[in-house]
XYZ file of C-alpha atoms in Angstrom:
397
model
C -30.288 -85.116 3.464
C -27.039 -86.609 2.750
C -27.850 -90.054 3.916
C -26.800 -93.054 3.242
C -28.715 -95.326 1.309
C -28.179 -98.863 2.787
C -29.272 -97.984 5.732
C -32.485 -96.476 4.604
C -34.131 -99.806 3.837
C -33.658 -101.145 7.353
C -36.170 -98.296 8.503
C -38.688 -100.032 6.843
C -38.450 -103.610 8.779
C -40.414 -101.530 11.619
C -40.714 -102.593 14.939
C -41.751 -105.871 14.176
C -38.070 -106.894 12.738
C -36.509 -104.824 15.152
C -37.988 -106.787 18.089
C -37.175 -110.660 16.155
C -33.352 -110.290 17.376
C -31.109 -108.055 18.741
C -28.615 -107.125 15.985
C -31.507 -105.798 13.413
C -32.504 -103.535 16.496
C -29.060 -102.089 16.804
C -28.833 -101.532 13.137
C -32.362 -99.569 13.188
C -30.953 -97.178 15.734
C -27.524 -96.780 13.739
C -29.138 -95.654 10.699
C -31.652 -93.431 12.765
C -28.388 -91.603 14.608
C -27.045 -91.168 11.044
C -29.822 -89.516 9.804
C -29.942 -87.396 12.764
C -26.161 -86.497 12.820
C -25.954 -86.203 8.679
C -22.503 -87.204 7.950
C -21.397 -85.095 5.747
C -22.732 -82.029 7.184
C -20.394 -82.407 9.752
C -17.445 -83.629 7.741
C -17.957 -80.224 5.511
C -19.330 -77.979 8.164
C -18.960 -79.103 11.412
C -15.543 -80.578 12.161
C -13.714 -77.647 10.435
C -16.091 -75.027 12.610
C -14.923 -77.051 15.574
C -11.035 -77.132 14.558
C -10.944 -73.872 13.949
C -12.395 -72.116 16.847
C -10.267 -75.191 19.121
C -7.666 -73.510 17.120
C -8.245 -69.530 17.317
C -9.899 -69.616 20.807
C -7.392 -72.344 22.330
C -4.210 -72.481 20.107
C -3.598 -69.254 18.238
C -0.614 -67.550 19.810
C -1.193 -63.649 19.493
C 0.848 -61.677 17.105
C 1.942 -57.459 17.844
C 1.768 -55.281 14.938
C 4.427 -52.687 14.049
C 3.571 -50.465 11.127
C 5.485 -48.299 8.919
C 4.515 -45.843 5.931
C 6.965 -44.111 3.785
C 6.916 -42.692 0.195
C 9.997 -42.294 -2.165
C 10.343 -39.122 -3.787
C 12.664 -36.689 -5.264
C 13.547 -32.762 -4.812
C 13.073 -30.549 -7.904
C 16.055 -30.991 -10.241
C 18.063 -27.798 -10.911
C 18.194 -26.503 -14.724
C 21.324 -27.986 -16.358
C 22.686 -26.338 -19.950
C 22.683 -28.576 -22.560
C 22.976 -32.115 -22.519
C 22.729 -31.739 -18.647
C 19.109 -30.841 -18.921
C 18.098 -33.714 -20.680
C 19.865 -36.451 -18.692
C 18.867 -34.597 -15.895
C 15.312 -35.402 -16.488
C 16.267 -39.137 -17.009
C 18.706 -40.226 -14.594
C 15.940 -41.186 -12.056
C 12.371 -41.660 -12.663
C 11.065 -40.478 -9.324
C 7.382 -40.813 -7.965
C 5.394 -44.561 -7.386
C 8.255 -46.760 -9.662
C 10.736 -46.024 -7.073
C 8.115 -46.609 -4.109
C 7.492 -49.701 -6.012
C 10.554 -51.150 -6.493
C 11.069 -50.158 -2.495
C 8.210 -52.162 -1.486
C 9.798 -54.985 -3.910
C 13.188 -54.995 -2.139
C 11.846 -55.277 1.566
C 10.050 -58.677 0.938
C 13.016 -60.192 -1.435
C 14.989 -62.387 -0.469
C 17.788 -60.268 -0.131
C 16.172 -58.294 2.826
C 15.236 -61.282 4.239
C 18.861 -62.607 4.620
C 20.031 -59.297 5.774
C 17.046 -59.675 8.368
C 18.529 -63.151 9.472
C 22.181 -62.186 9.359
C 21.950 -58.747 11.590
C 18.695 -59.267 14.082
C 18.690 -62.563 14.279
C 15.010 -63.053 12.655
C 15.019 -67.266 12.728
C 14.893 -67.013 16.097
C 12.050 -64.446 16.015
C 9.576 -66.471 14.037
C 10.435 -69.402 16.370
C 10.134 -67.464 20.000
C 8.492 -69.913 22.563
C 5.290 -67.715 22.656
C 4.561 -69.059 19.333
C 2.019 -71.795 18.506
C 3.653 -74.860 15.981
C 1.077 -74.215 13.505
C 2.262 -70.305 12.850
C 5.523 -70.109 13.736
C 9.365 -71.162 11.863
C 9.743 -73.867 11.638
C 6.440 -75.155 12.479
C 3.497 -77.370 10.809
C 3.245 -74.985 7.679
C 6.631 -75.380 6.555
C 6.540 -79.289 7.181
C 9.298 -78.973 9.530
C 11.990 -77.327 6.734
C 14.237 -74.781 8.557
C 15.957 -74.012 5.327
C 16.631 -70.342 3.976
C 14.419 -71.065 1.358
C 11.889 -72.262 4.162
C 12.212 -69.120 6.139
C 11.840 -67.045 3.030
C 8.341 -68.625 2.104
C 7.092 -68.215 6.046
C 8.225 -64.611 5.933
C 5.227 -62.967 3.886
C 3.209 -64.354 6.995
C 4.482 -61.900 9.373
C 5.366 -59.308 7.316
C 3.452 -57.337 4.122
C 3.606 -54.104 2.092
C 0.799 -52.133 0.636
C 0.973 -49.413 -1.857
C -2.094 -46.321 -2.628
C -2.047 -46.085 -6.315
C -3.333 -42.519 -5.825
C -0.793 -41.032 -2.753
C 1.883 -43.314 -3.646
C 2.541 -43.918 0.364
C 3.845 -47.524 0.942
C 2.379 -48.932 4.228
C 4.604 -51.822 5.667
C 3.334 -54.608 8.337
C 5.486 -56.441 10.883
C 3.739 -58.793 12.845
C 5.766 -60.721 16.130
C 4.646 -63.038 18.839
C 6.717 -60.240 20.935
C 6.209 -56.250 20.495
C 10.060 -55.554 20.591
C 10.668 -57.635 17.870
C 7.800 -56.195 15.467
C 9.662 -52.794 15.777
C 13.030 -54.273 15.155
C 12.087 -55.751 12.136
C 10.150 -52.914 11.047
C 12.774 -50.565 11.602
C 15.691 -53.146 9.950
C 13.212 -53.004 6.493
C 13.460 -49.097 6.881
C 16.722 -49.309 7.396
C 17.208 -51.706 4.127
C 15.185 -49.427 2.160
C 17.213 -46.127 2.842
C 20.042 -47.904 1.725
C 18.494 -48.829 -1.409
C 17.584 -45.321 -2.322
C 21.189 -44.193 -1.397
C 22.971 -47.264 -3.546
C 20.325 -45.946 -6.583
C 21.101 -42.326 -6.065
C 24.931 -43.653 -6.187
C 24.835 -44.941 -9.512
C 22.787 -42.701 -11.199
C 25.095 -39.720 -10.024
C 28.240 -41.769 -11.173
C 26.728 -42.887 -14.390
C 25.805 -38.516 -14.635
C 29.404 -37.716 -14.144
C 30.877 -40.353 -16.363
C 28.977 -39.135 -19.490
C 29.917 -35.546 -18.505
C 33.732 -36.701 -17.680
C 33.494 -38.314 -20.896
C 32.606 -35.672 -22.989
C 35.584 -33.238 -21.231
C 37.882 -35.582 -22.149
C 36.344 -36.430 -25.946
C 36.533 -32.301 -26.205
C 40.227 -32.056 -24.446
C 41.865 -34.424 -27.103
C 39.995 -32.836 -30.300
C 41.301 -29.770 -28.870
C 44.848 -31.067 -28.832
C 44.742 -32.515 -32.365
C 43.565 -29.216 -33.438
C 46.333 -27.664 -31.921
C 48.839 -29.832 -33.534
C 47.476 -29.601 -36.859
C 47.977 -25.683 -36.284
C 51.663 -26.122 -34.932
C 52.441 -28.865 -37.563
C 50.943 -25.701 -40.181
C 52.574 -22.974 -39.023
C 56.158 -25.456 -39.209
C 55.458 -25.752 -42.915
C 54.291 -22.425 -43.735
C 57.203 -21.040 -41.246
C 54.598 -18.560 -40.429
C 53.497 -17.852 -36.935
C 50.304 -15.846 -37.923
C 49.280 -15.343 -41.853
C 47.571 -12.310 -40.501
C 51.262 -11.139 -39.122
C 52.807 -11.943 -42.218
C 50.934 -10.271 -44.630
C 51.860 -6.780 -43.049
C 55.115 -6.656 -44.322
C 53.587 -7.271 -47.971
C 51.125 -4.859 -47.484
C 53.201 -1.949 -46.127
C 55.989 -2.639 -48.662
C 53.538 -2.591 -51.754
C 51.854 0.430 -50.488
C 55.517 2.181 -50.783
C 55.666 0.999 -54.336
C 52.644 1.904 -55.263
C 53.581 5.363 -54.069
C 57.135 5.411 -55.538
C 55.259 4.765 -58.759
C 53.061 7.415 -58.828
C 55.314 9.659 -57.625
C 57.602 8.921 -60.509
C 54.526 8.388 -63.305
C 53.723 12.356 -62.245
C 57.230 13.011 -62.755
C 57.697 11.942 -66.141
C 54.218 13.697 -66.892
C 55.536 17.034 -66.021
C 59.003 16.041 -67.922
C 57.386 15.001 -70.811
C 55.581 18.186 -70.512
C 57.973 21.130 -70.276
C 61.259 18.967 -71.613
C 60.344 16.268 -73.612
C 63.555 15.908 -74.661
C 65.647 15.659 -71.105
C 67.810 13.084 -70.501
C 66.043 11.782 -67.619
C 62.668 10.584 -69.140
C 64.097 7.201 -70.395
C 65.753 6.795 -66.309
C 62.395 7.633 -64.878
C 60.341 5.165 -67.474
C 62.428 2.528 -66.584
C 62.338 3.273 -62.822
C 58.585 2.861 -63.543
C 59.021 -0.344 -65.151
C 60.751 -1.492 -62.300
C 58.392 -0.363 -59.529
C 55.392 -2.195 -61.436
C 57.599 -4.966 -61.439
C 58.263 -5.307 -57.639
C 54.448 -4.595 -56.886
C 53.278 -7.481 -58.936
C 56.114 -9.617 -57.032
C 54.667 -8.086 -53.691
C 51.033 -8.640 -54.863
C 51.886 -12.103 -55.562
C 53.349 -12.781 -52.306
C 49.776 -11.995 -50.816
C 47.687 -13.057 -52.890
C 49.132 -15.442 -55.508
C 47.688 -18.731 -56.290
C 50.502 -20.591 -54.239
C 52.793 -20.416 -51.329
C 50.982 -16.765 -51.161
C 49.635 -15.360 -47.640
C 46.239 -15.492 -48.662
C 46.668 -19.286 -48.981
C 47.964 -19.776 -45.816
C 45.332 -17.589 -44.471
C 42.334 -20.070 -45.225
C 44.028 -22.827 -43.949
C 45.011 -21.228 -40.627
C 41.584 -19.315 -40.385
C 40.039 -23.024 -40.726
C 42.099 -24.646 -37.950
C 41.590 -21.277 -35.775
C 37.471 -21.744 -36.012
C 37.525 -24.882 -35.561
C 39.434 -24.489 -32.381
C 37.351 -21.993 -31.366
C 34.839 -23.750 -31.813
C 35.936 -27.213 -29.477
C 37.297 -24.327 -26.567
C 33.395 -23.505 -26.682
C 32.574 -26.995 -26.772
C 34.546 -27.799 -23.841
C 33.896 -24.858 -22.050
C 30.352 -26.145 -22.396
C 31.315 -29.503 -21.339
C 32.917 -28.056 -18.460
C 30.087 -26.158 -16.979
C 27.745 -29.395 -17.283
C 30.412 -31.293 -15.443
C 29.838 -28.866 -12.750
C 26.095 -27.917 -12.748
C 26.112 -32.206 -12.455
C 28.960 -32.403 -9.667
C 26.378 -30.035 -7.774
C 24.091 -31.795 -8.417
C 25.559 -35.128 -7.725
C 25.688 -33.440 -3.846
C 22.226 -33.059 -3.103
C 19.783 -36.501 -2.457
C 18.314 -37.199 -6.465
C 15.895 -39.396 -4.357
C 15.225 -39.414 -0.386
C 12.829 -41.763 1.578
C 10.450 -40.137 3.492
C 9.250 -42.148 6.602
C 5.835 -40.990 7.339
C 4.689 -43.496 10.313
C 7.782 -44.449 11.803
C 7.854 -48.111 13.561
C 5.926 -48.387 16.415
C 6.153 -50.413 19.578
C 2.748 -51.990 20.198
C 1.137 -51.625 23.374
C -0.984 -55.093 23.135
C -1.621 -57.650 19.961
C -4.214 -57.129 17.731
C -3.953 -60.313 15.712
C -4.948 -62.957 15.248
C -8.740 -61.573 14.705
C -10.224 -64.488 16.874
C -13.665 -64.206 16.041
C -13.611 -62.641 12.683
C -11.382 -65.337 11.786
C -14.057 -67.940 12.873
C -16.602 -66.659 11.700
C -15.064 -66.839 8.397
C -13.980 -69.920 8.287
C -18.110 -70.495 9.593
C -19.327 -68.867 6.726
C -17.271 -70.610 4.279
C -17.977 -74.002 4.966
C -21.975 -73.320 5.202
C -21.701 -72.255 1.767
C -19.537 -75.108 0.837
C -21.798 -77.210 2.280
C -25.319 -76.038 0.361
C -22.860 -75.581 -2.689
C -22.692 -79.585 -2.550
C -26.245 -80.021 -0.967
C -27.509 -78.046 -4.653
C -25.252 -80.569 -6.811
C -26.016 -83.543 -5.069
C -29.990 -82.891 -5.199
C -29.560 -81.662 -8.880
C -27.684 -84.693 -9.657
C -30.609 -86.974 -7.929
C -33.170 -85.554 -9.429
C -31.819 -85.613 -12.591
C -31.333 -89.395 -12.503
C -34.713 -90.123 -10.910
C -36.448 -88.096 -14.406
């Protein structure tokens, strides 16, 4: 099939050739074993069939299986007033993201220093059980025993796998020793609790500093108002416009009395003795009444330095007050509806599977994984067989 050409003339010598000498002879059978054994079949096919079941049946060191499934989620958020209710809803996206970026952090390279810092897992990849080609450092990393090394061989031995639909993350330790598959598995749990924690940490500080924030913004408005009020009152050398205008009020209302008092007087005068003495006293007492209401009137409500000035001013500053104590008694209820908050779990990892201690290993799959490699290199090998022929007859047209 795949033969080789120079040795196809030499079957056509015969016998005859064969029998002259020797060395032709030899050649003859040569090419005949060649044809029989077809070269590259067994460079494509056979030799890698043979290596690998030398290596799965004879080499392969066996490998126990811890597994782990968790999901990330969070509680239902209580109902905070105002601004609360809106950052509320966005301090942590809960649901797959987080399981996601869970899943991210227990195959980084940060977990796997942690892993090699507290268990000890160099030593775990590279237990005496292990055969050179799969464990660290062995064949596969070309004999590195660098960090950088260990993180690469990692993702051998350990994997994570997330349902789109359920959102449960299902995590895979594999060890050449059953202790040490639960170890790690338990370590990446472990990890990934603290993760949640160290998010839920910073999204409840980064809560209470926008809350804290806006207590304070509200405190010192408050203050400034309160100043501006003080500072007022100083210059008007009023305490309360309201206050002051009472005096005004009550005094004019006594003048206003006085004077018709005395305008009935002079009516009934004028009346029965138009000619007493007293009319001209009583008109000018008149005079004089009108004269101190218009001074009293203008007190209260002249255009300036009059009570009714002062009034708007001070009724300004007092709603606006008002209106920052509301503010920061608003403020200060979101504070607390967020403190409470900040005490239960925003985010919690659930562990559904917990690690488990394998009872005997399951990998590697011996003759799944030869059969495999089998099937691969038969089609492999009539992938080439159907380009080679295609290629022949194409230059024998």
């Amino acid at each position: 099939m795949f033969g080789f050409p120079r040795f196809r003339n030499l079957t056509v010598l015969g016998p005859s050739v064969a029998g002259a000498t020797g060395r032709p002879r030899a050649l003859f059978h040569i090419a005949r074993l060649y044809r029989v054994i077809n070269f590259w079949f067994w460079a494509i096919v056979g030799i890698p069939t043979i290596a690998s079941a030398v290596y799965f049946f004879g080499m392969a060191s066996d490998l126990y299986l811890s597994e782990v499934r968790f999901v990330v989620r969070a509680p239902a958020k209580m109902q905070l007033p105002g601004i609360g209710a809106l950052l509320s809803g966005a301090s942590i996206a809960s649901g797959i993201d987080d399981t996601y970026a869970v899943a991210d952090y227990v195959m980084s390279r940060d977990a796997v220093a942690k892993l090699e810092t507290e268990i000890g897992l160099r030593s775990m990849l590279g237990r005496p059980e292990g055969d050179r080609f799969s464990r660290f450092p062995g064949v596969l990393s070309f004999g590195r025993s660098d960090f950088e090394a260990l993180f690469k061989a990692f993702p051998r031995f350990a994997s994570v796998e997330i349902d789109s639909q359920s959102g449960i993350a299902t995590l895979d330790v594999k060890a050449y020793r059953a202790k040490d598959a639960q170890e790690i598995a338990q370590a990446l749990v472990t990890y990934a609790e603290q993760l949640v924690n160290a998010m839920n940490e910073r999204a409840r500080n980064d809560a209470l500093q926008v809350f804290q924030r806006q207590v304070e913004t509200d405190k010192e408005h408050i203050e400034s108002v309160q100043a501006q009020l003080t500072k007022y009152r100083v210059q008007q050398r009023m305490l309360d416009p309201k206050s002051a205008a009472t005096g005004p009020l009550e005094l004019m209302a006594k003048l206003v009395a006085q004077q018709a008092a005395a305008q009935t007087q002079l009516a009934d005068l004028l009346r029965n003795s138009p000619h007493s003495p007293q009319i001209p006293l009583i008109r000018t007492r008149i005079i004089s009444l009108g004269q101190a209401i218009d001074g009293e009137r203008a007190k209260i409500t002249g255009a300036d330095n009059s009570v009714a000035t002062a009034q708007s001013e001070y009724e300004r500053l007092t709603v606006e007050l008002g209106l920052d104590e509301k503010a920061l008694a608003a403020a200060f209820s979101s504070l607390e509806s967020a403190r409470l908050e900040a005490q239960r779990q925003q985010l919690y990892l659930e562990t559904i599977v917990q690690p488990n201690l394998p009872d005997y290993p399951i990998y590697p799959k011996r003759f799944v994984s030869f059969f495999v490699v089998t099937v691969t290199c038969l089609i492999a090998y009539g992938i080439a067989w159907l380009l080679i022929a295609s290629v022949r007859e194409h230059a024998s047209a």
